[in-house]
Amino acid sequence: MFYIHHTVCISPQNTFLEVDLEQLINCSENKLYAKDFPVDGIPTALLRRMGKAVKLGVASSLPLFKFYDKLDGIIIGTANGGMEDCIKFLNQIMQYEEGVLTPTNFVQSTPNAVASQLGFLSKNNGYNITHVHRGLSFENAIIDVGMLLEDYPDNKYLVGGIDEISTYNFNIDYLCGYVKKENINNNNLYNCNTEGSIAGEGVAMFVVNNNSVGATSKFRALETIHTTDEKELQAVFHKFLYDNLSENESIDLFLSGENGDRRYTSTCESIEAMVNVDVPVARYKHMSGEFRTASAFALWVSNYIIQIQHIPTHMLKKNKQRKETNNIIIYNNYQGFQHSFMLISKNN
Amino acid sequence: METLELKQELKEKIIEFLNLIDVKPGDIKDDQPLFGEGLGLDSIDSIELIVLLDRHYGIKIKDPKEGRKILVDINTMVDFIEKNRTN
Amino acid sequence: MTKVYVSGLGIITSIGDSLESNRTGLIEGKCGIDPLDFFSTKYAESLLFGEIKLSNNQLKDSLEIKEPGISRTSLLALHAMNQAIIDAGLTALDFARRDTALIIANTVGGMCLTDELYQDANQHDVGSEYISSYDCGSVGIFLQARFGIKGIVNTINTACSSSANAIMYGSRLIKKGLAKKVIIGGTDSLAKFTINGFNSLHILSPGLCAPFDNNRNGLNLGEGAAFLVLEGEKDIGNKKIVAEVKGYANANDAFHPSTLSENGDGPFLAMEKALTCADLKPSDIDFINTHGTGTENNDEVESKAMIKLFNTKIPPFTSTKSNIGHTLGASGAIEAVYCILNLLHQEIYPSLNFKEVITSTGLIPEQLYYKTKLKNVMSNSFGFGGNCSSLIFSKV
C-alpha cells in the first residue's frame, strides 16, 4: 500500500530522542504514562492552551516538519483526544452552573484539536481529518491515507495515532472494567489471569508516501472487523493471510495485542495458533499499556524491529527471533470486539 | 486596595488565568498593549479576561467588543476595576 | 473510476421527522428554532434552539429501544438510519457482507448526558448506565452491533464538517473498491457542553439567526440526524438513484482554532478542489447550500470565498441553518439530504430571516420558494480548527 519513511513515537518507554527498548519501564498504579518530552519547539502562545494530547501530537510532529518542506495532509486517529479539556469544561459548567465560562477548554476539547493545531503550525492547507472510532481510530487513519496515496501517488502524508490517560478518562475506563482492580507490574501483565489491563498513552506519527527509496518498511495490508465470534474472526484472519502473503513468504513475527485481560486471552491465542508453530510471537501492550490507539505504537515498534533487526527479549512470548525479520503481522484486539490485522514488511 | 497593589494582583491573575508560561508580573509594563504587538494576546484571551473580571471582581461585560475598549493595558483595566468592582 | 450514487435517504430535524415533512417544512419556510420544551439548561429562558420535539422516551418507544445506555445522539441516528436503509432496500444479508461499510459523524457522542458524565468522570464508584456511551465512537459502535455490520466501520469528528467528511470518506471507499455499499450518517443532539461552549465564545444569537444579514449576531444550535446510502455504479443494479456524489474536497484554513481567515483560504480551497474533483467549472454550479451559520465571521468569510471563486456569477444560495439551526456534526449530512431534495424536485427553498445585505460583500440569499432547473448543487461545511469541506451532488 505505501512506504513508511520518518517515524516518531512518544510513549511510556524510551522511544523518543534516544531509543532503547531493552529497558522496560514499569507502570505505576496500573498507569503507563508517556515519558516527559521537550516542548521547546512549540510557540508559547499556543503551548499555554494545549492539553496533554495536543502537546503529545505537536511535540512528536515538529521534528518531522523539519524534514519536509511541505506535507500534503494530516490524518490523525484519536478516540479521546482532548477529553481532559472536555471534562475540565464540563466541570466549569457544573461549578459555575452554566454561568460565565472560559472558552479555551471547549476549543481544545474537540478531538480534531490535534490535527488542526498541526495544520496551523505547519501552515498546511491540505487534507486534514480526525478519525475517532475507538479501538479502530488509527486503523481508519491508515485506510484513509492508503486511499489518498492511490489517488495522489506523488504526495506525502503525516498519519498518526494518539491518546492520553487523563484522570477522567481513567475513571471512566476503570468503571467500565478496562483496568485491573489490583495493582500489578507490567512485566507480569500476561500472567495475572484477571480481568482488565493497564492504562497507557502515547503518540506514534509516520510520514508515508509511495516512494520506496529510503523507506525502512512497506505497509502492505490492513483488515478490520467488529465481532465477538471467534470463528468469524478466524475466517477473516485466514483470508487476510491468503490474500496478502504469497506462498513463498513466511511470517517472521506475529505481534499480538494481548493485553492481560483474561476475557480476551483465548481469542488472541486462537489467532496466534493460526500461524505456524515455529513463528516467533511477541507482545507489546506491557510496553504501551492499553489504549484505543495502541496499534499505532505496535506499528512503530514493528517498523523499528525491522530497522534494527532485533526483538527485545521481554517482548518475546514464544520462539527465538529469526535470522531475518522481514514480514510482521500485527494483531490488535480492543476490548474483545474491535480487531485489526496489519502486515508490514522490510523494504528491500 | 491601593492601585499599585491592584496592578500587581491583576498581573498575577492574568498570568495564572491565561497560563502565560515564562511571563512574570514584572515583565508586564502598565502601559504595554495587551493585544497585538505588546503582550500578544488574541480574541480568545479577550473573552477569558472578561471571565476573569467577572469571577474575581464581579464585573459583568456582556459584549466582547465593549470589552476590547477596556482591555487595552493594565492601566485601563485597573482604572475600570476600581470604578466598577462589586467584590 | 466508478461513479458514486445515493440510493437511500433518512432524516430527522426540528422541522420534521421524515424526508417528506422536512421537504414540506423547507417549502413553507418553516422555522424549527424556538424555545426549548424538553432540554434543560439555564439558557432555556434566554436562547432559541432547533430542538426536535420528541422526548428521549418517545424516541425510545418509537424505536423500540429497551436496553439501557443509549444516548439521544444514538437515538436520532437510529431513527434516520432506519429510514435510509428501507429507502435503499438494504437487508440483513447486505449488512453482514464484508463490503458494506458504516461511517458515522458526530461531535457530541454521549456528552449530551452532562450529569451522568460529570458523575462518572469524577468518581470511583459504580458507573452509570451510559458509562461506555460517552465517546463519539459510541454511536457507530451501537449501530454496528444492532445491524451486524461487518465491513469497515468508522467515526469521524472534525467539528462542523464531520458528516461532510464522512460522505467524502464513504465515497472514496467505493471508488477504491473497499466497499460496495456505504451507510453514512451524521448526528448530534443538544448538549450543555456545546451550548455552553458556543456561548462562552459569544457566538450564539440572542434571537433567531440571520445568515448573510448585515446585522446577523450569531448562530442557533440545533439537533438532528441524516443518513445516506451510497452505492457504486457497477453494483447498484436497477435500484433507484436519487443523486450522484459528483465531487468533494477538504482543505485546512490553518489560521486559528475557532475563526476563519479573513480571506477564506480554507473555504475557497475546499470549493475549488471540489470542482476539480467533480471535473466541473464554477459556472456549472446551479445552487449552493452554504455553511451560513449566521456568525459575523463565517458569513462574511464564506461570501468572500464565493466571490473569489465565482466572481460576479455567484449561483443562487441559501442557508438551511435558518430553518433548523446549526446541527454541528449532523449538519453536513442534513444539508446533503437537503441538496438532494433540491435536485430531486428541481426547486429552491427560501433562506429565512434575511433583511439587509452585508455591506462589504453584497450577496443576497434566495428568499422565495421556486422551481428551477438544477443539475449540480454544492454544499459547504466549515468547522472548528479551520476544517473546510465542500461536496457537489448532481442530478442523475
Short mmCIF file of C-alpha atoms in Angstrom, two decimals, chain A residues 25-26 30 104 106 124 149 160 176 182-183 208 211 214 234 238 274 286-287 322 335:
data_model
loop_
_atom_site.label_atom_id
_atom_site.label_comp_id
_atom_site.label_asym_id
_atom_site.label_seq_id
_atom_site.Cartn_x
_atom_site.Cartn_y
_atom_site.Cartn_z
CA ILE A 25 9.87 0.97 32.14
CA ASN A 26 7.34 -0.02 34.76
CA ASN A 30 -1.69 0.43 36.60
CA THR A 104 -10.18 27.60 25.96
CA PHE A 106 -14.00 23.92 24.96
CA ASN A 124 -0.76 23.15 5.87
CA LEU A 149 -1.77 7.70 -1.83
CA GLY A 160 -0.63 9.02 13.38
CA CYS A 176 -16.02 0.11 32.52
CA GLU A 182 -5.36 -4.96 41.59
CA ASN A 183 -2.12 -3.03 41.07
CA VAL A 208 4.26 7.93 4.43
CA ASN A 211 8.37 6.26 -2.79
CA GLY A 214 14.99 5.36 1.72
CA GLN A 234 -10.51 -16.66 12.42
CA HIS A 238 -7.39 -16.78 7.30
CA MET A 274 -3.25 -19.96 13.13
CA HIS A 286 3.13 -4.37 28.53
CA MET A 287 5.22 -1.56 27.00
CA ARG A 322 14.67 -15.40 13.34
CA GLN A 335 -11.99 -5.00 24.39
#
